[in-house]
Coordinates of C-alpha atoms and ligand atoms in Angstrom, one line a residue:
M13 CA 11.3 -16.0 -28.5
N14 CA 9.6 -14.8 -25.5
P15 CA 11.8 -14.0 -22.6
V16 CA 11.4 -16.3 -19.5
F17 CA 11.3 -14.1 -16.4
L18 CA 12.0 -14.9 -12.8
E19 CA 10.7 -12.2 -10.6
S20 CA 10.7 -12.1 -6.8
T21 CA 11.8 -9.3 -4.7
I22 CA 11.2 -11.1 -1.5
G23 CA 11.4 -15.0 -1.7
T24 CA 10.7 -17.1 -4.7
S25 CA 7.5 -19.0 -5.5
Y26 CA 6.8 -21.1 -8.6
D27 CA 4.1 -18.6 -9.6
S28 CA 6.8 -15.9 -9.9
I29 CA 8.7 -17.8 -12.7
G30 CA 7.1 -17.7 -16.1
I31 CA 6.9 -16.4 -19.7
D32 CA 6.6 -12.7 -20.6
L33 CA 4.1 -12.4 -23.5
G34 CA 4.4 -8.7 -23.9
K35 CA 1.3 -7.3 -22.2
D36 CA 0.6 -10.4 -20.3
K37 CA 2.7 -12.6 -18.2
I38 CA 1.9 -16.3 -17.9
N39 CA 3.2 -18.2 -14.8
I40 CA 4.8 -21.6 -14.7
R41 CA 1.4 -23.2 -14.4
G42 CA 0.2 -21.5 -17.6
V43 CA -2.2 -19.1 -15.8
K44 CA -2.2 -15.4 -16.5
M45 CA -0.4 -13.6 -13.7
R46 CA -2.7 -11.4 -11.6
T47 CA -1.2 -8.2 -10.3
A48 CA -3.0 -5.8 -7.9
V49 CA -2.1 -2.5 -6.6
Y50 CA -2.9 -1.3 -3.1
P51 CA -2.6 2.5 -3.2
G52 CA -2.6 4.9 -0.4
S53 CA -0.6 7.7 1.5
F54 CA 0.7 5.4 4.2
D55 CA 1.8 8.4 6.3
P56 CA 2.6 6.1 8.2
V57 CA 1.8 2.6 7.5
T58 CA -0.5 1.2 10.3
L59 CA -1.3 -2.4 11.5
G60 CA -4.6 -1.9 9.6
H61 CA -2.7 -1.4 6.3
I62 CA -0.6 -4.5 7.0
N63 CA -3.7 -6.5 7.6
I64 CA -4.9 -5.6 4.2
I65 CA -1.5 -6.2 2.6
K66 CA -1.2 -9.7 4.1
R67 CA -4.7 -10.7 3.1
S68 CA -4.8 -9.3 -0.5
S69 CA -1.2 -10.6 -1.2
K70 CA -2.6 -14.1 -0.9
M71 CA -5.3 -13.5 -3.6
V72 CA -3.0 -12.4 -6.4
D73 CA 0.4 -13.4 -7.9
K74 CA 1.9 -9.9 -7.2
L75 CA 0.7 -7.1 -4.9
I76 CA 2.2 -3.7 -5.6
V77 CA 1.8 -1.1 -2.7
G78 CA 1.6 2.2 -4.4
V79 CA 2.7 5.1 -2.1
L80 CA 1.3 8.4 -3.3
N81 CA 3.7 11.2 -3.8
N82 CA 1.4 14.1 -3.6
S83 CA 3.0 17.4 -3.8
N84 CA -0.3 19.2 -2.7
K85 CA -0.2 17.4 0.6
S86 CA 2.6 18.0 3.3
P87 CA 3.0 14.4 4.8
L88 CA 4.8 13.9 8.0
F89 CA 7.1 11.3 6.2
S90 CA 8.6 12.0 2.8
V91 CA 7.7 9.6 0.1
E92 CA 11.1 7.9 0.3
E93 CA 10.7 7.4 4.0
R94 CA 7.2 6.0 3.5
V95 CA 8.5 3.6 0.8
N96 CA 11.4 2.5 2.9
M97 CA 9.2 1.9 6.0
L98 CA 6.8 -0.2 3.9
K99 CA 9.8 -2.1 2.6
E100 CA 10.9 -2.9 6.0
V101 CA 7.6 -3.9 7.5
C102 CA 6.7 -6.1 4.5
K103 CA 10.1 -7.7 4.0
D104 CA 8.7 -11.2 5.1
I105 CA 5.6 -11.1 2.9
E106 CA 6.2 -12.9 -0.4
N107 CA 5.1 -11.3 -3.7
V108 CA 4.8 -7.8 -2.3
E109 CA 6.6 -4.9 -4.1
I110 CA 6.6 -1.3 -2.8
E111 CA 6.7 1.7 -5.2
A112 CA 6.1 5.4 -5.1
F113 CA 3.7 6.8 -7.7
E114 CA 2.6 10.3 -8.6
G115 CA -0.3 11.5 -10.8
L116 CA -3.3 9.4 -11.7
L117 CA -3.7 6.0 -10.1
V118 CA -5.0 4.5 -13.3
E119 CA -1.9 5.4 -15.2
F120 CA 0.2 3.8 -12.5
L121 CA -1.9 0.6 -12.9
K122 CA -1.5 0.8 -16.7
E123 CA 2.3 1.0 -16.4
K124 CA 2.3 -2.0 -14.0
N125 CA 0.0 -4.1 -16.2
S126 CA -2.6 -4.3 -13.5
N127 CA -6.4 -3.8 -13.5
I128 CA -7.1 -4.5 -9.9
I129 CA -7.1 -1.9 -7.1
I130 CA -7.3 -3.1 -3.5
R131 CA -8.7 -0.8 -0.9
G132 CA -9.7 -1.4 2.8
L133 CA -13.1 -0.6 4.3
R134 CA -13.1 0.1 7.9
A135 CA -16.6 1.5 8.5
I136 CA -19.7 2.6 6.8
S137 CA -18.1 6.2 7.0
D138 CA -15.4 5.1 4.5
F139 CA -17.9 4.0 2.1
E140 CA -18.9 7.2 0.4
Y141 CA -15.3 8.4 -0.2
E142 CA -14.3 5.0 -1.5
L143 CA -17.3 4.6 -3.7
Q144 CA -16.3 8.0 -5.3
I145 CA -12.7 6.9 -5.8
A146 CA -13.7 3.6 -7.3
Q147 CA -16.2 5.1 -9.6
T148 CA -13.9 7.8 -10.7
N149 CA -11.2 5.2 -11.6
S150 CA -13.7 3.0 -13.3
S151 CA -14.8 6.0 -15.4
L152 CA -11.2 6.9 -16.3
D153 CA -10.5 3.2 -17.2
P154 CA -13.4 0.8 -17.4
T155 CA -11.1 -2.2 -17.4
I156 CA -10.1 -1.5 -13.8
D157 CA -12.0 -3.0 -10.9
T158 CA -11.7 -2.1 -7.2
I159 CA -11.8 -4.9 -4.6
F160 CA -12.7 -3.8 -1.1
L161 CA -11.5 -5.8 1.8
V162 CA -13.2 -5.3 5.1
T163 CA -10.5 -4.5 7.7
D164 CA -10.4 -6.9 10.6
V165 CA -12.5 -5.6 13.5
E166 CA -9.6 -4.8 15.8
Y167 CA -8.3 -2.2 13.3
S168 CA -11.7 -0.7 12.4
Y169 CA -11.0 2.6 14.3
L170 CA -7.3 2.9 13.2
S171 CA -6.0 5.5 10.7
S172 CA -2.7 7.0 10.0
S173 CA -4.1 10.5 11.3
I174 CA -5.1 8.9 14.6
V175 CA -1.6 7.5 14.9
K176 CA -0.1 10.9 14.3
E177 CA -2.5 12.5 16.8
V178 CA -1.6 10.2 19.6
A179 CA 2.3 10.1 18.7
Q180 CA 2.7 13.8 18.6
Y181 CA 1.6 14.2 22.2
G182 CA 3.9 11.4 23.2
G183 CA 1.2 8.7 23.5
N184 CA 2.0 5.0 23.0
V185 CA 1.3 3.8 19.5
D186 CA 2.7 0.3 19.9
Q187 CA -0.7 -1.3 19.5
L188 CA -1.4 0.7 16.3
V189 CA 1.8 0.4 14.2
P190 CA 4.7 -2.1 14.0
R191 CA 7.5 -1.3 16.6
Y192 CA 9.7 -0.1 13.9
I193 CA 7.3 2.6 12.9
S194 CA 6.6 3.7 16.4
G195 CA 10.4 4.1 16.8
L196 CA 10.5 6.3 13.6
L197 CA 7.5 8.4 14.9
K198 CA 9.3 9.0 18.2
E199 CA 12.4 10.1 16.4
K200 CA 10.3 12.5 14.0
Y201 CA 8.4 14.3 16.8
N202 CA 11.5 14.5 19.1
Y203 CA 13.4 16.0 16.2
K204 CA 10.7 18.5 15.6
E205 CA 10.6 19.5 19.2
D206 CA 14.4 20.0 19.1
K207 CA 14.1 22.1 16.1
N208 CA 11.5 24.4 17.7
E209 CA 13.5 25.0 20.8
Ligands
LIG5 O1 -4.6 6.6 1.8 P1 -5.5 7.6 1.0 O2 -4.8 8.9 1.2 O3 -6.8 7.5 1.4 O4 -5.3 7.1 -0.5 C1 -5.9 7.9 -1.5 C2 -5.4 7.5 -2.9 C3 -3.9 7.5 -2.9 C4 -6.0 6.2 -3.2 C5 -6.0 8.5 -3.9 O5 -5.8 9.8 -3.5 C6 -5.4 8.4 -5.3 O6 -5.5 7.5 -5.9 N1 -4.7 9.5 -5.8 C7 -4.0 9.5 -7.0 C8 -4.6 10.6 -7.9 C9 -5.8 10.0 -8.7 O7 -5.8 9.0 -9.4 N2 -7.1 10.5 -8.3 C10 -8.2 10.1 -9.0 C11 -9.0 9.1 -8.1 S1 -9.6 9.9 -6.7

């Protein structure tokens, strides 16, 4: 007998109750469950990222936000901090899970039984890089598709790098990130200043 599953990290919806058929999961309405992965560095998560998370989570049964643990980069926030901050700011969004991953994104998707990658597009300048990533992933695993969501216009200039640039000089980032994240940025930069004294 196939096990019945009930999965919900945050809240419960009927679509998150169903039958596990091994590779596939069928929800209570008999429809194959669709899981998408929204990958990124999220160092830190911005209001632009949250905009993409909210909109894409409505299109799938489950959205996994994959936080890249990249040992070649030296992020401001550790991967644990980035995962925790995403958990906090996404706690009210149903069907969203936050997980760290390392290595190839396509392997992470395989592990999660997903073949949909979500990415945000802010401006034409993003396109070349995003096209390269999408085509690389598709050549590594042709069953994977990348869906691009155009970021709402008020966030089109916004990036984690811009947030860090402003925050490190004491600028106000309350319009760029959730309050919780601006508090953490203040702590992080104050802490660094103290350390250098
Ligand atoms: O937020 P970012 O830094 O633009 O996200 C980049 C990310 C995480 C999507 C990309 O670097 C990635 O998927 N890295 C994992 C390694 C990998 O799979 N590389 C092949 C595709 S470029």
